[in-house]
Coordinates of C-alpha atoms in Angstrom, one line a residue:
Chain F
X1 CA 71.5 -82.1 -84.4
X2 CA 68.0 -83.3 -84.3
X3 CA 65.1 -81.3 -84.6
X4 CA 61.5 -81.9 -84.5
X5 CA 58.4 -79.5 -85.0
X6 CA 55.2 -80.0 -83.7
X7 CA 53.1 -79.1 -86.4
X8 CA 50.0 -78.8 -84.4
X9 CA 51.1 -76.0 -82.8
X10 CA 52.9 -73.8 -85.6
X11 CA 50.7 -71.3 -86.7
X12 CA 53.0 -70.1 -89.7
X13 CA 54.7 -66.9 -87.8
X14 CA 58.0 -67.7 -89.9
X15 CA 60.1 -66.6 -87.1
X16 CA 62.3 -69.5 -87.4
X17 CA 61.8 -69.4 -91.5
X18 CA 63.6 -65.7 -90.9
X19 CA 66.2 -66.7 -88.2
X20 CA 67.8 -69.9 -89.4
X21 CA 66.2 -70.3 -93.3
X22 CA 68.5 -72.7 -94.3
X23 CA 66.6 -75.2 -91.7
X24 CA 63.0 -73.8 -91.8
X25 CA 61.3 -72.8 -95.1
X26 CA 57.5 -72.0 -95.4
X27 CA 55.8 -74.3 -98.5
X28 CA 53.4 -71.7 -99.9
X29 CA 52.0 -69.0 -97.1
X30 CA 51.7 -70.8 -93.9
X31 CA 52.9 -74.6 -94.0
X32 CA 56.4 -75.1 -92.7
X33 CA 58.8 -77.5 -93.8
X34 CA 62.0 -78.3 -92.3
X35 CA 65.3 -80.0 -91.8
X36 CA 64.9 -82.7 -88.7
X37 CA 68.6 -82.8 -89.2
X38 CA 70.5 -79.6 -89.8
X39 CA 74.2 -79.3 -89.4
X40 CA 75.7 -78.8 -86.0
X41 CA 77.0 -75.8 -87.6
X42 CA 73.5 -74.4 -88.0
X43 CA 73.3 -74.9 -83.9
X44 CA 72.9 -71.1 -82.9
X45 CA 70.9 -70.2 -85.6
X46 CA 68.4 -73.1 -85.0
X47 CA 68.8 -72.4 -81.2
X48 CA 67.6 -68.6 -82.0
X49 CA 64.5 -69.9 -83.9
X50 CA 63.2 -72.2 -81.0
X51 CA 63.6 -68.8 -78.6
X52 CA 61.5 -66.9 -80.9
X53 CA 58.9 -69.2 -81.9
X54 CA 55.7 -67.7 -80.4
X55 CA 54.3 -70.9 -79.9
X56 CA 57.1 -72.7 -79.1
X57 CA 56.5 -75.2 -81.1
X58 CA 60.1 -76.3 -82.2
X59 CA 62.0 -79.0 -80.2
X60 CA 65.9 -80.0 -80.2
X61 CA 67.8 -82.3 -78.1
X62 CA 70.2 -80.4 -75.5
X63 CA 73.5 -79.6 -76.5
X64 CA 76.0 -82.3 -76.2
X65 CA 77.6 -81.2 -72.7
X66 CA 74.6 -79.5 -71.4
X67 CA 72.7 -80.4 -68.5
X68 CA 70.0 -82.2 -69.8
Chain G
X1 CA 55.1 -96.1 -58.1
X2 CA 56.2 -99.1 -59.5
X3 CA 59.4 -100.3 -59.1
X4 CA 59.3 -101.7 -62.6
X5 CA 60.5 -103.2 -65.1
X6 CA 58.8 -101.6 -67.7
X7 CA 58.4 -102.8 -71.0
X8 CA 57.3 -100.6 -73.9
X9 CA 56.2 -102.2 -77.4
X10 CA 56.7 -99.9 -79.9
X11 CA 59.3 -97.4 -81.0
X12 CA 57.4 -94.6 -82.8
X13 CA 56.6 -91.1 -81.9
X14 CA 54.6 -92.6 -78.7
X15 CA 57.2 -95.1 -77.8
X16 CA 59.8 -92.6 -77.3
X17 CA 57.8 -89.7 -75.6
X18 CA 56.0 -92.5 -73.2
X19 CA 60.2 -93.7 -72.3
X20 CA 61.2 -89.8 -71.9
X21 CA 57.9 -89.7 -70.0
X22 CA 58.5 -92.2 -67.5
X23 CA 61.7 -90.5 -66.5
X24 CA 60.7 -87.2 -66.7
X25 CA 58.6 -88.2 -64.2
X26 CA 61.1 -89.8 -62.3
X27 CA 60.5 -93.4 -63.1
X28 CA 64.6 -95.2 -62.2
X29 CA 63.6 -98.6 -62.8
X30 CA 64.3 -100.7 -65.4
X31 CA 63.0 -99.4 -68.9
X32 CA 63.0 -101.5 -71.9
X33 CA 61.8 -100.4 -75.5
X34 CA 60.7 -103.0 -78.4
X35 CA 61.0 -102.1 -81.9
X36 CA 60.5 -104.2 -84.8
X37 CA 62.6 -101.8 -87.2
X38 CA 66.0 -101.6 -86.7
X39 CA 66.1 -97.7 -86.0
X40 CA 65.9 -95.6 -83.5
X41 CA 62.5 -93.8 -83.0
X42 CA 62.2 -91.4 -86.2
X43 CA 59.6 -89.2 -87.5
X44 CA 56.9 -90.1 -90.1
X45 CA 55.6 -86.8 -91.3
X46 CA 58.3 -85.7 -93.2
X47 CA 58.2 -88.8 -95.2
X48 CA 55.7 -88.2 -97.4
X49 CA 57.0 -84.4 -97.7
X50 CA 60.8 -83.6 -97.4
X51 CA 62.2 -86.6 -97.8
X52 CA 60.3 -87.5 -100.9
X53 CA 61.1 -84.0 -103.0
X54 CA 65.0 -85.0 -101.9
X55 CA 65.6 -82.1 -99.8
X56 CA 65.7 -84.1 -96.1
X57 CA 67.6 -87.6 -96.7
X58 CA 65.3 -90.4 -95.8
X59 CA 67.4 -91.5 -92.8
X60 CA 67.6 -87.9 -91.1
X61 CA 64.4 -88.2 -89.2
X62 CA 65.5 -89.4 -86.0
X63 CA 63.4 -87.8 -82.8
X64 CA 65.5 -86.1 -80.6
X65 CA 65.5 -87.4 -77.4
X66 CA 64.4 -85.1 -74.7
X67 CA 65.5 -86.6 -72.2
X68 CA 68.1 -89.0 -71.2
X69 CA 67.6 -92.1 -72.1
X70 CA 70.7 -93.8 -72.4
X71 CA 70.1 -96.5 -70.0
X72 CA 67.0 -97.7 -71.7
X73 CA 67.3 -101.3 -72.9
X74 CA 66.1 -100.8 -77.0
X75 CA 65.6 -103.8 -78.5
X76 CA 65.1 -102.7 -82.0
X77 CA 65.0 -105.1 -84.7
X78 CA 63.2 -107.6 -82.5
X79 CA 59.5 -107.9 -83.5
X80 CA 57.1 -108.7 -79.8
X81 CA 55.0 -112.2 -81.2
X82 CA 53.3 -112.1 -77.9
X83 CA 52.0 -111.2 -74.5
X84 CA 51.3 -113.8 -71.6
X85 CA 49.0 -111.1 -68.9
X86 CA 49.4 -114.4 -66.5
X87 CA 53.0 -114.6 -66.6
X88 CA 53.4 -110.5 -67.1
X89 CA 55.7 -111.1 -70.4
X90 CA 56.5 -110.1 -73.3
X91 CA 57.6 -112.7 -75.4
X92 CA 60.3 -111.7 -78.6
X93 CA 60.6 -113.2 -82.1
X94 CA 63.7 -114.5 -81.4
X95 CA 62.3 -116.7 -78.4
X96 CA 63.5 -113.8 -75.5
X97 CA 61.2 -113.0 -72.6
X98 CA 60.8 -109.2 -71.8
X99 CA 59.4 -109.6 -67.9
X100 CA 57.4 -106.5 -67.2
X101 CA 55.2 -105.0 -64.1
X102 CA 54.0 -102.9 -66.3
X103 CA 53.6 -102.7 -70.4
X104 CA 52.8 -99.9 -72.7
X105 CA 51.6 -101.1 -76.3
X106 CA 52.1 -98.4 -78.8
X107 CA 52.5 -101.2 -82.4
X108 CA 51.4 -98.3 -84.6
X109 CA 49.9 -99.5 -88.1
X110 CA 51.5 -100.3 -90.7
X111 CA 50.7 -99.6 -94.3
X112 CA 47.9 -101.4 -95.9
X113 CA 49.5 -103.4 -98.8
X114 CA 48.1 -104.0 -102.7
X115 CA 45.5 -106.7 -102.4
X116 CA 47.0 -108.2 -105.2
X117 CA 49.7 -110.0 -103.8
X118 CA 51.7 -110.7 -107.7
X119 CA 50.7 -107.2 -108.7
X120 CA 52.4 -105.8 -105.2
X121 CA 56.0 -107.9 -106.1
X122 CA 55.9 -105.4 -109.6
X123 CA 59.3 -103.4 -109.4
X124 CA 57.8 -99.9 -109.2
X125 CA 55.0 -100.4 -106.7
X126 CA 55.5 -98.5 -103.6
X127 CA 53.8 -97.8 -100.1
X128 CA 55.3 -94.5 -97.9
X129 CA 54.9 -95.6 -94.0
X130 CA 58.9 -96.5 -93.1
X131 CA 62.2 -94.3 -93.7
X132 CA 62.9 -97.5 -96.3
X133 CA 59.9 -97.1 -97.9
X134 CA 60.2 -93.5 -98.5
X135 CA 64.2 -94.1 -99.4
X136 CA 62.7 -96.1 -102.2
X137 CA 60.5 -93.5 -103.8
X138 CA 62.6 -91.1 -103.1
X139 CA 65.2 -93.0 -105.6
X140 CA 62.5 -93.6 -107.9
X141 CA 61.4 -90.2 -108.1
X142 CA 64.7 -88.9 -108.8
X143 CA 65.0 -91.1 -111.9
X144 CA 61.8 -89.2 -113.1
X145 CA 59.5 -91.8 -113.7
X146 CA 57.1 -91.3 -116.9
X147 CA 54.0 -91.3 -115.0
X148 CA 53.0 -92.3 -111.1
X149 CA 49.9 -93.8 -110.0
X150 CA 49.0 -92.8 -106.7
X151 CA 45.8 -94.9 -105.4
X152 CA 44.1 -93.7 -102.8
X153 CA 43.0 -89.9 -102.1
X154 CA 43.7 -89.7 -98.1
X155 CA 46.4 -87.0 -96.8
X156 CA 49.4 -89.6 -97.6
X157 CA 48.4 -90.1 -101.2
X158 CA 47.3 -86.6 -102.1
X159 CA 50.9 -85.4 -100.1
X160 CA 52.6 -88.0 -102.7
X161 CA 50.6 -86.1 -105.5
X162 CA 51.8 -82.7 -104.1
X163 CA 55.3 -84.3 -104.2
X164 CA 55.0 -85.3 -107.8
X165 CA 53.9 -82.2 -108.8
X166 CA 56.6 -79.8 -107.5
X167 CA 59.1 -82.4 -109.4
X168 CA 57.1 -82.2 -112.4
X169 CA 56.3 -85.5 -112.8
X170 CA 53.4 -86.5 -114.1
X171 CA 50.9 -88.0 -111.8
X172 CA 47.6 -89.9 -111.7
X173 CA 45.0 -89.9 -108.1
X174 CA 42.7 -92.3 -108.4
X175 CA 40.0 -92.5 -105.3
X176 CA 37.0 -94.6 -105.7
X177 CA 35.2 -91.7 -103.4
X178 CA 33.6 -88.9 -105.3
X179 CA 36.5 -86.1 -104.3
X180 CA 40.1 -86.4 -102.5
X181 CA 40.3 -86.4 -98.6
X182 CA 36.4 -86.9 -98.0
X183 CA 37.0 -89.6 -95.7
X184 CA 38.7 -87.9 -93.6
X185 CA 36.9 -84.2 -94.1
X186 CA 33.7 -85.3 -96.2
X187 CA 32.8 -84.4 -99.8
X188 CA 32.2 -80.5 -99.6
X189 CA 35.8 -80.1 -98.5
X190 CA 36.9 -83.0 -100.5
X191 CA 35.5 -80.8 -103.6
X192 CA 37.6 -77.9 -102.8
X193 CA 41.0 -80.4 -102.3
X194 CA 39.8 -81.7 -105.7
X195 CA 40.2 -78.6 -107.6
X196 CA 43.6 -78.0 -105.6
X197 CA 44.8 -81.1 -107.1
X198 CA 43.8 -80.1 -110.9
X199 CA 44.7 -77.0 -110.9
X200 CA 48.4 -78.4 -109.4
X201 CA 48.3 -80.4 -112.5
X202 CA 47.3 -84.0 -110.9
X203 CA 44.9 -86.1 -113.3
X204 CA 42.2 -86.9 -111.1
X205 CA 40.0 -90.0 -111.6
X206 CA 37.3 -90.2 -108.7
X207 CA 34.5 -93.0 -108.5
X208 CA 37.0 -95.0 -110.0
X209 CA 39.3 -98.2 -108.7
X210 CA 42.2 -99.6 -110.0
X211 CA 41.3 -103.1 -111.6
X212 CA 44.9 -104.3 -112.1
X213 CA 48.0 -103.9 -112.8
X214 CA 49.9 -105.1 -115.5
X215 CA 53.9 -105.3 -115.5
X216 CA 56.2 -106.2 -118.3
X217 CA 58.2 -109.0 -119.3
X218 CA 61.4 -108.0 -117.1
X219 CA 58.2 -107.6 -113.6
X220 CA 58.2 -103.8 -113.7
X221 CA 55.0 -101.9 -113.4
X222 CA 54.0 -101.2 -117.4
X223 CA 50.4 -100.0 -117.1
X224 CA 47.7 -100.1 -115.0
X225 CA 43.4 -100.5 -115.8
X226 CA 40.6 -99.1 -114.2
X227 CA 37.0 -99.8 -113.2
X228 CA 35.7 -97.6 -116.2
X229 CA 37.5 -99.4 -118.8
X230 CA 40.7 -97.0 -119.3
X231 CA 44.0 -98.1 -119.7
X232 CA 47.3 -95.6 -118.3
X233 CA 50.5 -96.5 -118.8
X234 CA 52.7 -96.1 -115.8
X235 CA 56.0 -96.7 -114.3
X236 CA 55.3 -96.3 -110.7
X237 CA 52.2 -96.7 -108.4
X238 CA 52.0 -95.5 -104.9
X239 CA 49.7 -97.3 -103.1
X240 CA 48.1 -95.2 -100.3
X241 CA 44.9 -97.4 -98.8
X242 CA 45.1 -96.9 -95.4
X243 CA 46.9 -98.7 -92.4
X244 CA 46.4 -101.7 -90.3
X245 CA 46.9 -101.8 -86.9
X246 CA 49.6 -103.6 -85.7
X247 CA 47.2 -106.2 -83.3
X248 CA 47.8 -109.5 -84.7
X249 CA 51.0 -110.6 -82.5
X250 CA 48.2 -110.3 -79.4
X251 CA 45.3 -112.6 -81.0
X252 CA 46.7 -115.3 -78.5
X253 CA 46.6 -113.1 -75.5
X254 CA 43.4 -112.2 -73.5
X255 CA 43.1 -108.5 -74.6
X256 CA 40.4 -106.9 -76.0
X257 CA 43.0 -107.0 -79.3
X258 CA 41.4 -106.9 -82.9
X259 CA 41.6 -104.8 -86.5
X260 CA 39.9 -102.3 -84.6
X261 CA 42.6 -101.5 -82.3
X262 CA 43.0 -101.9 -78.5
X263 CA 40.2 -101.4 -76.5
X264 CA 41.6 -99.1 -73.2
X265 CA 39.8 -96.6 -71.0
X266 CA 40.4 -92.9 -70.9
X267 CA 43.2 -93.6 -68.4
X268 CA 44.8 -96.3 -71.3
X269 CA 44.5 -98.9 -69.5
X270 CA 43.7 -102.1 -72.3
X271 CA 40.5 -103.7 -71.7
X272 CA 40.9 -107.3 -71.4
X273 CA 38.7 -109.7 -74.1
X274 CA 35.6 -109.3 -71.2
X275 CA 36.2 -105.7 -71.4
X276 CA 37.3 -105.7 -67.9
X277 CA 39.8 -103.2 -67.0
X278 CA 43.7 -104.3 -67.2
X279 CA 45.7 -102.4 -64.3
X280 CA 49.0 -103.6 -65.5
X281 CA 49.1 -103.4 -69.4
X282 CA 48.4 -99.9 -71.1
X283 CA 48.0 -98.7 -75.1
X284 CA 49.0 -95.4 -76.4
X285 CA 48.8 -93.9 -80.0
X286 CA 47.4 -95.2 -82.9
X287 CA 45.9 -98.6 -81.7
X288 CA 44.4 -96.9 -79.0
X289 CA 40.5 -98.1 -79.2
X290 CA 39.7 -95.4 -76.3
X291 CA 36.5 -93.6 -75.4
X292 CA 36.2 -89.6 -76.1
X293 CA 33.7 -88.4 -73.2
X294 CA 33.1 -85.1 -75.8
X295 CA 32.0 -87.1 -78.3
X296 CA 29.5 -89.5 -76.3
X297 CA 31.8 -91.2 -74.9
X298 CA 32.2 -93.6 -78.9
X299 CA 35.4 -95.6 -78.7
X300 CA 37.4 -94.7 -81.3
X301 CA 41.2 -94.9 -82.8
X302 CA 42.8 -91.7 -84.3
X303 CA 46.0 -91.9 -86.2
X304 CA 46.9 -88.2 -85.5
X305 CA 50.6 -87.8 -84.7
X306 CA 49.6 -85.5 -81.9
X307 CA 47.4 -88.1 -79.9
X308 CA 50.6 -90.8 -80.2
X309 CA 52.3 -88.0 -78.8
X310 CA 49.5 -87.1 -75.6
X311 CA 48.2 -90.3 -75.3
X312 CA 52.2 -91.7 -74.5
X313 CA 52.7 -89.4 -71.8
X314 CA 49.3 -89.5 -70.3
X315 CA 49.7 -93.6 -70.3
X316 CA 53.3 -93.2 -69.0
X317 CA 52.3 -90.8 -66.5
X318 CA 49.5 -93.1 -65.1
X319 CA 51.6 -96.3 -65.4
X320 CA 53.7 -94.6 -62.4
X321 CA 50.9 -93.0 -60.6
X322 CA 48.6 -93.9 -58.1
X323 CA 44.7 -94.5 -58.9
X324 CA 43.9 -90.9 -57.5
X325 CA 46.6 -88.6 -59.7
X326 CA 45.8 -90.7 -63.0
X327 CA 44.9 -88.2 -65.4
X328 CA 42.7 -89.0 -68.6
X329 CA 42.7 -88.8 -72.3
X330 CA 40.2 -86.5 -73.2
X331 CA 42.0 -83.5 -75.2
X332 CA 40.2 -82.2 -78.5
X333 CA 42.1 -84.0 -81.4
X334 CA 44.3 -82.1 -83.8
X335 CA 45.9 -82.9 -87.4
X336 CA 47.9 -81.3 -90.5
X337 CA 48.6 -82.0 -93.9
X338 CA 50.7 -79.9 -95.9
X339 CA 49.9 -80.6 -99.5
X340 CA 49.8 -78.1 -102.8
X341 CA 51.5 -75.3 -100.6
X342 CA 48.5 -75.4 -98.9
X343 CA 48.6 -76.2 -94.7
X344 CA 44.9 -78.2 -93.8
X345 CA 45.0 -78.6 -90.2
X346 CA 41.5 -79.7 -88.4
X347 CA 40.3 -79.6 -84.6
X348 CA 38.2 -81.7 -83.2
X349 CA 36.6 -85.2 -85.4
X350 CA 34.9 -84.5 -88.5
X351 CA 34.0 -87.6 -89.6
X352 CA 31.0 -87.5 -86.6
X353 CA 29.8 -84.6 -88.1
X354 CA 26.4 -84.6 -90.5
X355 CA 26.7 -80.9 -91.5
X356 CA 29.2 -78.5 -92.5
X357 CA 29.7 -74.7 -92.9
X358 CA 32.4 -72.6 -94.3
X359 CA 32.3 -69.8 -91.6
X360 CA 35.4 -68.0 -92.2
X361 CA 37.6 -66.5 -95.1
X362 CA 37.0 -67.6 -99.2
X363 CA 37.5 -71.4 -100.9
X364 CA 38.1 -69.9 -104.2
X365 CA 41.5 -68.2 -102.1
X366 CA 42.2 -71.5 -100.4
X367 CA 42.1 -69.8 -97.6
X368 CA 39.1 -70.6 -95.1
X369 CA 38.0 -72.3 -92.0
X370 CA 34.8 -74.7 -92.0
X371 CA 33.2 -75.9 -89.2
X372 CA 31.2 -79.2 -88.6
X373 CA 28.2 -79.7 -86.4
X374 CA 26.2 -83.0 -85.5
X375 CA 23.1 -82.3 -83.9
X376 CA 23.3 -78.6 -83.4
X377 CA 26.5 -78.8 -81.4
X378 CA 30.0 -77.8 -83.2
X379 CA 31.8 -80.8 -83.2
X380 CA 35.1 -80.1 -85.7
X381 CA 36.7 -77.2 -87.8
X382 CA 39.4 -77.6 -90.6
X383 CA 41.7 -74.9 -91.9
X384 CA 43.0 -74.3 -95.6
X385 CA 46.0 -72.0 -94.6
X386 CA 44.1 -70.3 -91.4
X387 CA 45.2 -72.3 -88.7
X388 CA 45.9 -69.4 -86.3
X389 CA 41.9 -69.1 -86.0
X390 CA 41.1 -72.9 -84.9
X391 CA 42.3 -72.2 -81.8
X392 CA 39.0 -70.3 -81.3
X393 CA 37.1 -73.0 -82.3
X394 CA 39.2 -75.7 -80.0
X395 CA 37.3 -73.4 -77.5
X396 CA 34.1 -73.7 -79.1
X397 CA 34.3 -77.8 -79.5
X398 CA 35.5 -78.1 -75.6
X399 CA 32.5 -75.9 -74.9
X400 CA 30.0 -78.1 -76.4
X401 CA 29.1 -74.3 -78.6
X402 CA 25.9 -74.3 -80.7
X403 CA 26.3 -74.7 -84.6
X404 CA 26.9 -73.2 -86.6
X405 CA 28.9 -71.3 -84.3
X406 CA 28.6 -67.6 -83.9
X407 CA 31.7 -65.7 -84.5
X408 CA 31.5 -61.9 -83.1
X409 CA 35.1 -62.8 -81.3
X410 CA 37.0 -64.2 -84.6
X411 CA 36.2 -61.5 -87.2
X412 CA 34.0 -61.8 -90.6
X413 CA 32.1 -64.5 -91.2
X414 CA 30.9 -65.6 -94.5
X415 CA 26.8 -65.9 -93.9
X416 CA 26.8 -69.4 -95.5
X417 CA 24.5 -71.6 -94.5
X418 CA 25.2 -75.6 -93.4
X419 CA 25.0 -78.4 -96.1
X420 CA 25.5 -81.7 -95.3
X421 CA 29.1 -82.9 -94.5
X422 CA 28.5 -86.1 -97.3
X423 CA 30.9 -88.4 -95.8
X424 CA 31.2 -91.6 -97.7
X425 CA 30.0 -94.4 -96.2
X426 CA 32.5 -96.2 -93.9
X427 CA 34.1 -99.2 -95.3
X428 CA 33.1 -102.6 -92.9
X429 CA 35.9 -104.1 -91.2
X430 CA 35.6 -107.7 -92.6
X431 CA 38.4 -109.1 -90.0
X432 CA 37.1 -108.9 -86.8
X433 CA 36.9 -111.3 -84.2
X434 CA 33.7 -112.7 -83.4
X435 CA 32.4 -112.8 -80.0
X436 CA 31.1 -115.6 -78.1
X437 CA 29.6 -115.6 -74.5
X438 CA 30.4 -119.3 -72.7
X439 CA 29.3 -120.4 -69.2
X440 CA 25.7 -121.3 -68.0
X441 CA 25.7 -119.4 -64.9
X442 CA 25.3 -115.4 -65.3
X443 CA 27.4 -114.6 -63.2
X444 CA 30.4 -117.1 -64.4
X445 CA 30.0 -115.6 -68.2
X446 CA 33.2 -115.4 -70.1
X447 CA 33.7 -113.9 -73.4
X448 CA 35.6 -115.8 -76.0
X449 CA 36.7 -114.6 -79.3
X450 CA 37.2 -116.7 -82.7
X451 CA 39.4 -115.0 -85.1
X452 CA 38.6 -115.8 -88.7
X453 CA 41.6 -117.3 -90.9
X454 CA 44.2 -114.9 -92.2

């Protein structure tokens, strides 16, 4: 799946780092880096971490299937 | 609206949110996106990051798409050589007409290569602005080069640093300014990246420039000599001067088209050569030569990924609207760099700015907001891992606040006073067009411009 993170936006809460830290790790205290391309497998987890980001700054593509 | 087509030049970050704009929006007509690189729209950021310490493979930056844009026409791999605003075409490099109604022009940059054109064929020299690009490094780096060269001190060259670092490779900066990232923040901020950088390990050279470099017998990159007579031996340089904008394939059309970007209102609409309004042809991201009504209304170009990204829907938004619901482009600019586990993110445009103040937090910590006035009035702030403040001082900027700013609503503020910002100077532009008025009659004045020789 793809994911993209607007940068601008994160403010380093580390939800996502917690929720799905295979995808999302924090470089140092508050800079995030990522995986734009994590597994499908990793779908739920990453789908949990765009829910909880307080800023919502963490965008995916819809699921195959979904309503777009 | 318009019943279309629409053509869209360009398939970065602004090329694909402008596309998933227009149909948001509920644009149905025919949508066609030009691309000179053979992929679909990925993401540049991570390049110089991820990608280069290995853990991201070079080609897994795609964008998602979010919306559905299946029934766009991409033609990617095709490079646009020109724009007829008579005929309202696009014209392809392989001899193709793309018919439009109306056009979006979002070229980007590209990056600015080694002047030396037999020094830039050495095996080992490198830029980072395409996935192939980074997928080179990236190779290189794993084969743990002896030393790297990294010339040039702006975010992508200090993020290359960072990179060597945390793969303990041995790396050389050199930036001819006196500290790292003072174009872009000015030299009292540039002093505290510099002491990032050396106590990361990085051998700093600054006032210096890179006088050549030297390859072996077999053209690979052997050493390299500076302006103050030193010699280093290195296996790969990274050359990080910069970008140019990609403007040249519209020298033969009447825009207002030049090294300094596109000339467009706040509503990106291009300015044709007269600087008269276009209402067909628009510009979005980082060719956009736009006016900023917070900053006195001074044209200027930001290569920020988050203007590509507001700038392409506020230009696809008024391509489909009428004059009365056109919105413009006049949000507060925004950047990051994530370099020496460090997160730098500013508000607002420093480089205007004659004075600067660390209001917030320690430098010795790296952790600390600065803020930069011109005139009295806050104009910027930057943030060394305290980016959850700036939003406060967004606020502040919109507000047209007093500087330094006073901070009863944000917490503790340091008590330092201003110093000046010490920006170095700005570079000329020695390729621009020069402008010639033609006609007798005042009122029958046209502009022409002469474009010196490439």
């Amino acid at each position: 799946m793809r994911v993209v993170v607007d940068l601008t936006l994160c403010q380093g809460y580390a939800q996502c780092a917690f929720l799905a830290p295979e995808s999302f790790k924090l470089s140092g205290e508050e800079a995030l880096m990522y995986d734009p391309a994590p597994d499908d497998a990793q779908r739920e987890r990453i789908m949990r971490a765009v829910a909880a980001c307080p800023v919502r700054a963490i965008f995916t593509e819809p699921a195959p299937g979904a309503d777009a | 609206m318009t019943a279309g087509p629409i053509a869209i030049v360009g398939a970065g970050l602004a090329g694909l949110r402008a596309a998933e704009t227009l149909r948001r929006e509920g644009y149905e007509g025919k949508l066609t996106v030009i691309g000179d690189e053979a992929h679909q729209p990925y993401d540049r950021p991570p390049l110089s990051k991820q990608v280069l310490t290995g853990w991201v493979a070079s080609d897994h930056t795609t964008l998602p798409r979010l919306e559905n844009l299946d029934d766009v026409d991409w033609e990617l791999g095709h490079r646009a050589v020109g724009l007829d605003l008579a005929e309202k075409k696009i014209v392809l490099d392989d001899g193709r007409d793309v018919p439009y109604d109306r056009c979006l022009i979002a070229t980007g940059v590209r990056a600015r290569p080694w002047f030396n054109e037999a020094e830039a064929e050495l095996d080992g020299m490198f830029v980072v602005h395409t996935t192939d690009d980074s997928r080179a490094l990236r190779t290189r780096l794993a084969a743990k080069p002896k030393r790297v060269l990294v010339i040039g001190g702006g975010f992508t060259g200090s993020e290359v640093a960072s990179v060597c670092r945390m793969l303990d490779i041995d790396v050389t900066l050199v930036e001819l300014a006196p500290a790292p990232l003072s174009g872009a923040l000015g030299g009292v901020i540039g002093a505290i990246a510099a002491d990032m950088q050396r106590d990361a390990g990085v051998d700093l050279r600054t006032g210096v420039r890179v006088d050549a470099i030297e390859g072996d017998e077999r053209g690979r990159v052997a050493g390299v000599r500076l302006s103050d007579g030193t010699h280093l031996d290195v296996d790969v340089v990274v050359v990080a001067l910069g970008g140019i904008r990609n403007t040249e394939w519209l020298t033969g059309s009447r825009l207002a088209a030049s090294a300094l970007g596109i000339g467009c209102d706040a509503g990106c609409r291009a300015f044709d050569g007269n600087a008269i309004v276009t209402d067909d042809v628009f510009v979005a991201g980082d060719v956009a030569r736009f006016p900023h009504p917070i900053y006195g209304y001074q044209m200027m170009t930001l290569e920020h990924w988050r203007n590509a990204l507001i700038q392409a829907e506020i230009a696809a938004h008024n391509m489909i609207s009428a004059e009365a619901d056109r919105r413009p482009h006049v949000s507060v600019p925004w950047f990051w760099s994530i370099q020496f586990e460090v997160n730098i993110k500013s508000v607002g445009v420093p480089t205007i700015a004659d004075q600067v103040v660390v209001t917030q937090g320690s430098t010795d910590d790296r952790r600390f907001v600065a803020a930069y006035g011109l005139d009295g009035t806050i104009v910027a702030a930057v943030s060394f891992n305290a980016g959850r403040y700036l939003e406060y001082y967004e606020r502040q900027i919109q507000e047209a606040a007093a500087f330094p700013p006073v901070l009863d609503e944000v917490g503790q503020a340091t008590g330092d006073d201003p110093v000046p910002a010490a920006f170095p100077p700005q570079s000329e532009l020695t390729n621009r067009p020069t402008v010639v008025l033609t006609g007798h009659s005042p009122t029958e004045m046209r502009v022409e411009r002469k474009f010196p020789e490439e």
